[in-house]
């Protein structure tokens, strides 16, 4: 399989990547045939998959707008993925021109495309790092150039924690990041769940994702809620994606669990 002209040479085009699968589900163009094949297979298993991806993206937009209204002016978006419609810096800086945004991801395509769209934006950058190494993120010079950890931060962990296995201790990773944040900071999480889906559907999805760059670990409501330890979960609580402060024009679901993900925002007091 040949590389696309925009793809960094180190990209493995033979193995599906979760960031690019998400891009494919959203209708983006920075993905390969192997990623589109998984996206199509996922949609065949769970027909609401493309809508679920859009619901997650819409939640991200609502959460960023809420944080800006709450006075947050600096954002650390870990697992940011391939840039697409409604990026954090676009939403935040359109409402607050002084907002600063640091994206963090591991995928070379996400890094390359982010660098391209952020060229000339002195208040936003992309860092190549892994959620599994929070100290690397927190000590990175580009992170510390834009993020003042003495002032409230919006920590965005959107659709990323479900790619961290229990053996990798996701709760400890979140706590390490949270410990670096001052009071007044906000934690934004969305997370895939198996709740509300038939066991055979869950098994088929898990088998499909086992072929990708990150097999994934969907979690139940109690497990996702535990990530907010030390934060006050703000209204409406930890709910299905389309239930978190919906806005006019957002996708409507016959049943909110069809978005197969939980969403919540917590305040550090």
PDB file of C-alpha atoms in Angstrom:
ATOM      1  CA  UNK A   1       0.000   0.000   0.000  1.00  0.00           C
ATOM      2  CA  UNK A   2       1.378   3.386  -1.012  1.00  0.00           C
ATOM      3  CA  UNK A   3       1.576   6.378   1.278  1.00  0.00           C
ATOM      4  CA  UNK A   4      -0.663   9.350   0.642  1.00  0.00           C
ATOM      5  CA  UNK A   5       1.336  12.455  -0.236  1.00  0.00           C
ATOM      6  CA  UNK A   6       0.340  14.136   3.047  1.00  0.00           C
ATOM      7  CA  UNK A   7       1.328  11.192   5.266  1.00  0.00           C
ATOM      8  CA  UNK A   8       4.616  11.194   7.211  1.00  0.00           C
ATOM      9  CA  UNK A   9       6.934   8.422   5.956  1.00  0.00           C
ATOM     10  CA  UNK A  10       7.017   6.652   9.346  1.00  0.00           C
ATOM     11  CA  UNK A  11       3.263   5.964   9.325  1.00  0.00           C
ATOM     12  CA  UNK A  12       2.259   2.292   9.260  1.00  0.00           C
ATOM     13  CA  UNK A  13      -0.416   2.215   6.564  1.00  0.00           C
ATOM     14  CA  UNK A  14      -1.007  -1.519   7.019  1.00  0.00           C
ATOM     15  CA  UNK A  15      -2.464  -1.267  10.529  1.00  0.00           C
ATOM     16  CA  UNK A  16      -5.580   0.637  11.471  1.00  0.00           C
ATOM     17  CA  UNK A  17      -5.013   3.502  13.884  1.00  0.00           C
ATOM     18  CA  UNK A  18      -7.719   4.579  16.331  1.00  0.00           C
ATOM     19  CA  UNK A  19      -7.222   8.312  15.681  1.00  0.00           C
ATOM     20  CA  UNK A  20      -7.604   7.783  11.938  1.00  0.00           C
ATOM     21  CA  UNK A  21     -10.608   5.454  12.385  1.00  0.00           C
ATOM     22  CA  UNK A  22     -12.286   8.262  14.316  1.00  0.00           C
ATOM     23  CA  UNK A  23     -11.394  10.662  11.499  1.00  0.00           C
ATOM     24  CA  UNK A  24     -12.944   8.240   9.001  1.00  0.00           C
ATOM     25  CA  UNK A  25     -16.127   7.939  11.079  1.00  0.00           C
ATOM     26  CA  UNK A  26     -16.385  11.731  11.085  1.00  0.00           C
ATOM     27  CA  UNK A  27     -15.985  11.848   7.303  1.00  0.00           C
ATOM     28  CA  UNK A  28     -12.452  13.236   7.409  1.00  0.00           C
ATOM     29  CA  UNK A  29      -9.794  12.754   4.753  1.00  0.00           C
ATOM     30  CA  UNK A  30      -6.682  12.007   6.836  1.00  0.00           C
ATOM     31  CA  UNK A  31      -7.059   8.233   6.991  1.00  0.00           C
ATOM     32  CA  UNK A  32      -6.126   5.174   4.961  1.00  0.00           C
ATOM     33  CA  UNK A  33      -8.043   2.287   3.407  1.00  0.00           C
ATOM     34  CA  UNK A  34      -7.255   0.086   6.401  1.00  0.00           C
ATOM     35  CA  UNK A  35      -8.811   2.699   8.712  1.00  0.00           C
ATOM     36  CA  UNK A  36     -11.878   3.101   6.506  1.00  0.00           C
ATOM     37  CA  UNK A  37     -12.316  -0.673   6.405  1.00  0.00           C
ATOM     38  CA  UNK A  38     -12.494  -0.803  10.202  1.00  0.00           C
ATOM     39  CA  UNK A  39     -14.877   2.173  10.268  1.00  0.00           C
ATOM     40  CA  UNK A  40     -17.146   0.423   7.765  1.00  0.00           C
ATOM     41  CA  UNK A  41     -17.000  -2.838   9.711  1.00  0.00           C
ATOM     42  CA  UNK A  42     -17.790  -0.977  12.915  1.00  0.00           C
ATOM     43  CA  UNK A  43     -20.815   0.644  11.283  1.00  0.00           C
ATOM     44  CA  UNK A  44     -21.999  -2.762  10.081  1.00  0.00           C
ATOM     45  CA  UNK A  45     -21.835  -4.063  13.659  1.00  0.00           C
ATOM     46  CA  UNK A  46     -23.270  -0.937  15.286  1.00  0.00           C
ATOM     47  CA  UNK A  47     -25.188   1.233  12.777  1.00  0.00           C
ATOM     48  CA  UNK A  48     -25.052   4.303  15.044  1.00  0.00           C
ATOM     49  CA  UNK A  49     -21.226   4.377  15.044  1.00  0.00           C
ATOM     50  CA  UNK A  50     -20.834   7.415  12.780  1.00  0.00           C
ATOM     51  CA  UNK A  51     -23.483   9.310  14.726  1.00  0.00           C
ATOM     52  CA  UNK A  52     -21.773   8.310  17.985  1.00  0.00           C
ATOM     53  CA  UNK A  53     -18.500   9.790  16.735  1.00  0.00           C
ATOM     54  CA  UNK A  54     -20.287  13.018  15.839  1.00  0.00           C
ATOM     55  CA  UNK A  55     -22.031  13.066  19.232  1.00  0.00           C
ATOM     56  CA  UNK A  56     -18.640  12.832  20.910  1.00  0.00           C
ATOM     57  CA  UNK A  57     -17.323  15.707  18.815  1.00  0.00           C
ATOM     58  CA  UNK A  58     -20.391  17.795  19.608  1.00  0.00           C
ATOM     59  CA  UNK A  59     -19.915  17.118  23.331  1.00  0.00           C
ATOM     60  CA  UNK A  60     -16.322  18.343  23.058  1.00  0.00           C
ATOM     61  CA  UNK A  61     -17.535  21.594  21.514  1.00  0.00           C
ATOM     62  CA  UNK A  62     -20.184  22.120  24.182  1.00  0.00           C
ATOM     63  CA  UNK A  63     -17.707  21.387  26.960  1.00  0.00           C
ATOM     64  CA  UNK A  64     -15.107  23.825  25.611  1.00  0.00           C
ATOM     65  CA  UNK A  65     -17.716  26.568  25.265  1.00  0.00           C
ATOM     66  CA  UNK A  66     -18.861  25.874  28.831  1.00  0.00           C
ATOM     67  CA  UNK A  67     -15.303  26.075  30.142  1.00  0.00           C
ATOM     68  CA  UNK A  68     -14.672  29.370  28.355  1.00  0.00           C
ATOM     69  CA  UNK A  69     -17.859  30.794  29.889  1.00  0.00           C
ATOM     70  CA  UNK A  70     -16.584  29.541  33.263  1.00  0.00           C
ATOM     71  CA  UNK A  71     -13.391  31.564  32.851  1.00  0.00           C
ATOM     72  CA  UNK A  72     -10.982  28.893  31.620  1.00  0.00           C
ATOM     73  CA  UNK A  73      -8.391  30.310  29.228  1.00  0.00           C
ATOM     74  CA  UNK A  74      -5.910  27.437  28.920  1.00  0.00           C
ATOM     75  CA  UNK A  75      -6.624  23.962  27.648  1.00  0.00           C
ATOM     76  CA  UNK A  76      -4.589  20.742  27.679  1.00  0.00           C
ATOM     77  CA  UNK A  77      -6.173  18.311  25.214  1.00  0.00           C
ATOM     78  CA  UNK A  78      -4.599  14.858  25.567  1.00  0.00           C
ATOM     79  CA  UNK A  79      -5.385  12.314  22.870  1.00  0.00           C
ATOM     80  CA  UNK A  80      -6.558  15.102  20.585  1.00  0.00           C
ATOM     81  CA  UNK A  81      -6.460  12.987  17.426  1.00  0.00           C
ATOM     82  CA  UNK A  82      -6.554  14.137  13.816  1.00  0.00           C
ATOM     83  CA  UNK A  83      -7.858  17.721  13.580  1.00  0.00           C
ATOM     84  CA  UNK A  84     -11.351  17.989  12.152  1.00  0.00           C
ATOM     85  CA  UNK A  85     -14.328  20.336  12.207  1.00  0.00           C
ATOM     86  CA  UNK A  86     -14.665  22.174  15.513  1.00  0.00           C
ATOM     87  CA  UNK A  87     -11.156  22.014  16.950  1.00  0.00           C
ATOM     88  CA  UNK A  88     -10.578  23.131  20.540  1.00  0.00           C
ATOM     89  CA  UNK A  89      -8.417  26.128  19.632  1.00  0.00           C
ATOM     90  CA  UNK A  90     -10.976  27.336  17.085  1.00  0.00           C
ATOM     91  CA  UNK A  91     -13.848  27.140  19.566  1.00  0.00           C
ATOM     92  CA  UNK A  92     -11.932  28.570  22.516  1.00  0.00           C
ATOM     93  CA  UNK A  93     -10.142  31.365  20.668  1.00  0.00           C
ATOM     94  CA  UNK A  94     -13.272  32.477  18.813  1.00  0.00           C
ATOM     95  CA  UNK A  95     -14.896  33.133  22.196  1.00  0.00           C
ATOM     96  CA  UNK A  96     -11.740  34.231  24.032  1.00  0.00           C
ATOM     97  CA  UNK A  97      -8.875  35.357  21.765  1.00  0.00           C
ATOM     98  CA  UNK A  98      -6.401  35.040  24.644  1.00  0.00           C
ATOM     99  CA  UNK A  99      -7.144  31.319  25.110  1.00  0.00           C
ATOM    100  CA  UNK A 100      -4.151  28.985  24.893  1.00  0.00           C
ATOM    101  CA  UNK A 101      -4.351  25.376  23.757  1.00  0.00           C
ATOM    102  CA  UNK A 102      -1.881  22.495  23.854  1.00  0.00           C
ATOM    103  CA  UNK A 103      -2.793  19.348  21.949  1.00  0.00           C
ATOM    104  CA  UNK A 104      -1.117  16.043  22.806  1.00  0.00           C
ATOM    105  CA  UNK A 105      -1.165  12.924  20.640  1.00  0.00           C
ATOM    106  CA  UNK A 106       1.027  10.023  19.531  1.00  0.00           C
ATOM    107  CA  UNK A 107      -0.149   9.469  15.960  1.00  0.00           C
ATOM    108  CA  UNK A 108       2.233  10.935  13.337  1.00  0.00           C
ATOM    109  CA  UNK A 109      -0.677  11.875  11.065  1.00  0.00           C
ATOM    110  CA  UNK A 110      -2.373  13.769  13.904  1.00  0.00           C
ATOM    111  CA  UNK A 111       0.915  15.514  14.702  1.00  0.00           C
ATOM    112  CA  UNK A 112       1.667  16.494  11.097  1.00  0.00           C
ATOM    113  CA  UNK A 113      -1.838  17.741  10.329  1.00  0.00           C
ATOM    114  CA  UNK A 114      -2.041  19.647  13.626  1.00  0.00           C
ATOM    115  CA  UNK A 115       1.264  21.389  12.941  1.00  0.00           C
ATOM    116  CA  UNK A 116      -0.045  22.427   9.541  1.00  0.00           C
ATOM    117  CA  UNK A 117      -3.263  24.011  10.785  1.00  0.00           C
ATOM    118  CA  UNK A 118      -1.564  25.618  13.810  1.00  0.00           C
ATOM    119  CA  UNK A 119       1.161  27.330  11.784  1.00  0.00           C
ATOM    120  CA  UNK A 120       1.208  30.987  12.741  1.00  0.00           C
ATOM    121  CA  UNK A 121      -0.907  30.483  15.870  1.00  0.00           C
ATOM    122  CA  UNK A 122       1.370  31.433  18.761  1.00  0.00           C
ATOM    123  CA  UNK A 123      -1.228  30.455  21.357  1.00  0.00           C
ATOM    124  CA  UNK A 124      -1.694  26.841  20.294  1.00  0.00           C
ATOM    125  CA  UNK A 125       0.665  23.942  19.678  1.00  0.00           C
ATOM    126  CA  UNK A 126       0.850  20.163  19.335  1.00  0.00           C
ATOM    127  CA  UNK A 127       3.112  17.909  21.403  1.00  0.00           C
ATOM    128  CA  UNK A 128       3.935  14.314  20.509  1.00  0.00           C
ATOM    129  CA  UNK A 129       3.548  12.425  23.785  1.00  0.00           C
ATOM    130  CA  UNK A 130       1.559   9.603  25.351  1.00  0.00           C
ATOM    131  CA  UNK A 131      -1.093   9.743  28.063  1.00  0.00           C
ATOM    132  CA  UNK A 132       0.659   6.748  29.608  1.00  0.00           C
ATOM    133  CA  UNK A 133       3.599   9.043  30.460  1.00  0.00           C
ATOM    134  CA  UNK A 134       1.989  11.992  32.265  1.00  0.00           C
ATOM    135  CA  UNK A 135       5.273  13.294  33.663  1.00  0.00           C
ATOM    136  CA  UNK A 136       6.641  13.625  30.130  1.00  0.00           C
ATOM    137  CA  UNK A 137       3.596  15.699  29.209  1.00  0.00           C
ATOM    138  CA  UNK A 138       3.697  17.871  32.325  1.00  0.00           C
ATOM    139  CA  UNK A 139       7.413  18.610  31.964  1.00  0.00           C
ATOM    140  CA  UNK A 140       7.399  19.209  28.205  1.00  0.00           C
ATOM    141  CA  UNK A 141       8.761  22.685  27.366  1.00  0.00           C
ATOM    142  CA  UNK A 142       5.989  23.436  24.864  1.00  0.00           C
ATOM    143  CA  UNK A 143       3.358  22.527  27.444  1.00  0.00           C
ATOM    144  CA  UNK A 144       4.948  24.801  30.019  1.00  0.00           C
ATOM    145  CA  UNK A 145       5.407  27.587  27.483  1.00  0.00           C
ATOM    146  CA  UNK A 146       1.652  27.904  27.039  1.00  0.00           C
ATOM    147  CA  UNK A 147       0.157  26.411  30.203  1.00  0.00           C
ATOM    148  CA  UNK A 148       0.563  28.166  33.556  1.00  0.00           C
ATOM    149  CA  UNK A 149      -0.162  25.492  36.143  1.00  0.00           C
ATOM    150  CA  UNK A 150      -0.694  28.160  38.793  1.00  0.00           C
ATOM    151  CA  UNK A 151      -3.896  29.174  36.988  1.00  0.00           C
ATOM    152  CA  UNK A 152      -6.996  27.050  36.257  1.00  0.00           C
ATOM    153  CA  UNK A 153      -6.639  24.630  33.366  1.00  0.00           C
ATOM    154  CA  UNK A 154      -9.167  22.756  31.274  1.00  0.00           C
ATOM    155  CA  UNK A 155      -7.882  19.163  31.080  1.00  0.00           C
ATOM    156  CA  UNK A 156      -9.557  17.369  28.183  1.00  0.00           C
ATOM    157  CA  UNK A 157      -9.498  13.567  28.138  1.00  0.00           C
ATOM    158  CA  UNK A 158     -12.062  13.078  25.406  1.00  0.00           C
ATOM    159  CA  UNK A 159     -12.444   9.596  23.915  1.00  0.00           C
ATOM    160  CA  UNK A 160      -8.959   8.558  25.030  1.00  0.00           C
ATOM    161  CA  UNK A 161      -9.146   6.761  28.394  1.00  0.00           C
ATOM    162  CA  UNK A 162     -10.938   3.786  26.851  1.00  0.00           C
ATOM    163  CA  UNK A 163      -7.692   3.003  25.024  1.00  0.00           C
ATOM    164  CA  UNK A 164      -5.874   2.564  28.338  1.00  0.00           C
ATOM    165  CA  UNK A 165      -6.064  -0.936  29.815  1.00  0.00           C
ATOM    166  CA  UNK A 166      -6.466  -1.726  33.503  1.00  0.00           C
ATOM    167  CA  UNK A 167      -2.880  -3.020  33.495  1.00  0.00           C
ATOM    168  CA  UNK A 168      -1.786   0.497  32.525  1.00  0.00           C
ATOM    169  CA  UNK A 169      -3.581   1.955  35.580  1.00  0.00           C
ATOM    170  CA  UNK A 170      -5.723   4.672  33.971  1.00  0.00           C
ATOM    171  CA  UNK A 171      -6.894   5.982  37.348  1.00  0.00           C
ATOM    172  CA  UNK A 172      -3.313   6.651  38.407  1.00  0.00           C
ATOM    173  CA  UNK A 173      -2.626   8.465  35.131  1.00  0.00           C
ATOM    174  CA  UNK A 174      -5.630  10.750  35.613  1.00  0.00           C
ATOM    175  CA  UNK A 175      -4.672  11.427  39.234  1.00  0.00           C
ATOM    176  CA  UNK A 176      -1.115  12.369  38.262  1.00  0.00           C
ATOM    177  CA  UNK A 177      -2.421  14.882  35.753  1.00  0.00           C
ATOM    178  CA  UNK A 178      -5.096  16.147  38.141  1.00  0.00           C
ATOM    179  CA  UNK A 179      -2.554  16.658  40.923  1.00  0.00           C
ATOM    180  CA  UNK A 180      -0.756  19.190  38.710  1.00  0.00           C
ATOM    181  CA  UNK A 181      -3.894  21.319  38.354  1.00  0.00           C
ATOM    182  CA  UNK A 182      -4.834  24.155  40.726  1.00  0.00           C
ATOM    183  CA  UNK A 183      -8.329  24.631  42.202  1.00  0.00           C
ATOM    184  CA  UNK A 184     -10.766  26.028  39.661  1.00  0.00           C
ATOM    185  CA  UNK A 185      -9.502  23.667  36.967  1.00  0.00           C
ATOM    186  CA  UNK A 186     -11.953  21.507  35.045  1.00  0.00           C
ATOM    187  CA  UNK A 187     -11.686  17.871  33.948  1.00  0.00           C
ATOM    188  CA  UNK A 188     -13.590  16.898  30.793  1.00  0.00           C
ATOM    189  CA  UNK A 189     -14.030  13.196  30.045  1.00  0.00           C
ATOM    190  CA  UNK A 190     -15.894  11.183  27.453  1.00  0.00           C
ATOM    191  CA  UNK A 191     -15.534   7.420  27.508  1.00  0.00           C
ATOM    192  CA  UNK A 192     -16.883   4.481  25.515  1.00  0.00           C
ATOM    193  CA  UNK A 193     -19.171   2.120  27.377  1.00  0.00           C
ATOM    194  CA  UNK A 194     -20.675  -1.325  26.926  1.00  0.00           C
ATOM    195  CA  UNK A 195     -23.746  -0.305  28.916  1.00  0.00           C
ATOM    196  CA  UNK A 196     -26.982  -0.569  26.958  1.00  0.00           C
ATOM    197  CA  UNK A 197     -25.637  -2.812  24.179  1.00  0.00           C
ATOM    198  CA  UNK A 198     -26.164  -6.508  23.527  1.00  0.00           C
ATOM    199  CA  UNK A 199     -23.258  -8.760  24.621  1.00  0.00           C
ATOM    200  CA  UNK A 200     -22.752 -10.117  21.095  1.00  0.00           C
ATOM    201  CA  UNK A 201     -22.371  -6.572  19.741  1.00  0.00           C
ATOM    202  CA  UNK A 202     -19.803  -5.753  22.411  1.00  0.00           C
ATOM    203  CA  UNK A 203     -17.844  -8.921  21.634  1.00  0.00           C
ATOM    204  CA  UNK A 204     -17.801  -8.140  17.914  1.00  0.00           C
ATOM    205  CA  UNK A 205     -16.587  -4.576  18.524  1.00  0.00           C
ATOM    206  CA  UNK A 206     -13.850  -5.727  20.903  1.00  0.00           C
ATOM    207  CA  UNK A 207     -12.692  -8.321  18.345  1.00  0.00           C
ATOM    208  CA  UNK A 208     -12.620  -5.675  15.608  1.00  0.00           C
ATOM    209  CA  UNK A 209     -10.586  -3.210  17.692  1.00  0.00           C
ATOM    210  CA  UNK A 210      -8.103  -5.942  18.648  1.00  0.00           C
ATOM    211  CA  UNK A 211      -6.709  -5.483  15.111  1.00  0.00           C
ATOM    212  CA  UNK A 212      -5.988  -1.790  15.649  1.00  0.00           C
ATOM    213  CA  UNK A 213      -3.257   0.316  17.239  1.00  0.00           C
ATOM    214  CA  UNK A 214      -5.133   0.355  20.577  1.00  0.00           C
ATOM    215  CA  UNK A 215      -7.601  -2.454  21.334  1.00  0.00           C
ATOM    216  CA  UNK A 216      -9.606  -0.396  23.811  1.00  0.00           C
ATOM    217  CA  UNK A 217     -11.340  -0.963  27.122  1.00  0.00           C
ATOM    218  CA  UNK A 218     -14.930   0.320  27.350  1.00  0.00           C
ATOM    219  CA  UNK A 219     -16.095   0.815  30.950  1.00  0.00           C
ATOM    220  CA  UNK A 220     -19.324   0.997  32.906  1.00  0.00           C
ATOM    221  CA  UNK A 221     -20.774   4.081  34.569  1.00  0.00           C
ATOM    222  CA  UNK A 222     -19.188   3.487  37.979  1.00  0.00           C
ATOM    223  CA  UNK A 223     -15.732   2.945  36.483  1.00  0.00           C
ATOM    224  CA  UNK A 224     -15.870   6.149  34.429  1.00  0.00           C
ATOM    225  CA  UNK A 225     -17.208   8.116  37.395  1.00  0.00           C
ATOM    226  CA  UNK A 226     -14.207   6.988  39.453  1.00  0.00           C
ATOM    227  CA  UNK A 227     -11.911   9.009  37.172  1.00  0.00           C
ATOM    228  CA  UNK A 228     -13.464  12.165  38.659  1.00  0.00           C
ATOM    229  CA  UNK A 229     -12.112  11.428  42.133  1.00  0.00           C
ATOM    230  CA  UNK A 230     -11.210  14.785  43.686  1.00  0.00           C
ATOM    231  CA  UNK A 231     -13.527  16.715  41.357  1.00  0.00           C
ATOM    232  CA  UNK A 232     -17.097  17.883  41.801  1.00  0.00           C
ATOM    233  CA  UNK A 233     -19.034  16.490  38.843  1.00  0.00           C
ATOM    234  CA  UNK A 234     -21.097  19.375  37.508  1.00  0.00           C
ATOM    235  CA  UNK A 235     -24.702  19.182  36.322  1.00  0.00           C
ATOM    236  CA  UNK A 236     -26.130  17.187  34.647  1.00  0.00           C
ATOM    237  CA  UNK A 237     -23.659  14.635  36.041  1.00  0.00           C
ATOM    238  CA  UNK A 238     -22.039  11.746  34.210  1.00  0.00           C
ATOM    239  CA  UNK A 239     -24.535  11.018  31.447  1.00  0.00           C
ATOM    240  CA  UNK A 240     -24.701   9.634  27.937  1.00  0.00           C
ATOM    241  CA  UNK A 241     -23.034  11.912  25.376  1.00  0.00           C
ATOM    242  CA  UNK A 242     -26.172  13.517  23.901  1.00  0.00           C
ATOM    243  CA  UNK A 243     -27.560  14.216  27.387  1.00  0.00           C
ATOM    244  CA  UNK A 244     -24.751  16.566  28.463  1.00  0.00           C
ATOM    245  CA  UNK A 245     -26.135  20.101  28.071  1.00  0.00           C
ATOM    246  CA  UNK A 246     -27.474  19.576  24.529  1.00  0.00           C
ATOM    247  CA  UNK A 247     -27.676  22.547  22.199  1.00  0.00           C
ATOM    248  CA  UNK A 248     -29.919  23.333  19.264  1.00  0.00           C
ATOM    249  CA  UNK A 249     -28.745  21.535  16.153  1.00  0.00           C
ATOM    250  CA  UNK A 250     -27.098  18.642  17.985  1.00  0.00           C
ATOM    251  CA  UNK A 251     -27.785  15.088  16.878  1.00  0.00           C
ATOM    252  CA  UNK A 252     -30.906  13.479  18.306  1.00  0.00           C
ATOM    253  CA  UNK A 253     -30.914   9.831  19.329  1.00  0.00           C
ATOM    254  CA  UNK A 254     -33.966   7.642  19.841  1.00  0.00           C
ATOM    255  CA  UNK A 255     -32.143   6.248  22.871  1.00  0.00           C
ATOM    256  CA  UNK A 256     -29.154   8.166  24.336  1.00  0.00           C
ATOM    257  CA  UNK A 257     -27.214   4.953  24.898  1.00  0.00           C
ATOM    258  CA  UNK A 258     -27.003   4.608  21.099  1.00  0.00           C
ATOM    259  CA  UNK A 259     -24.155   7.133  21.316  1.00  0.00           C
ATOM    260  CA  UNK A 260     -22.372   4.427  23.350  1.00  0.00           C
ATOM    261  CA  UNK A 261     -20.386   6.800  25.506  1.00  0.00           C
ATOM    262  CA  UNK A 262     -20.534   8.662  28.808  1.00  0.00           C
ATOM    263  CA  UNK A 263     -19.624  12.321  29.219  1.00  0.00           C
ATOM    264  CA  UNK A 264     -18.999  14.565  32.188  1.00  0.00           C
ATOM    265  CA  UNK A 265     -17.227  17.677  33.431  1.00  0.00           C
ATOM    266  CA  UNK A 266     -15.715  18.022  36.886  1.00  0.00           C
ATOM    267  CA  UNK A 267     -14.528  21.047  38.868  1.00  0.00           C
ATOM    268  CA  UNK A 268     -11.480  20.882  41.122  1.00  0.00           C
ATOM    269  CA  UNK A 269     -12.242  22.672  44.383  1.00  0.00           C
TER     270      UNK A 269
END
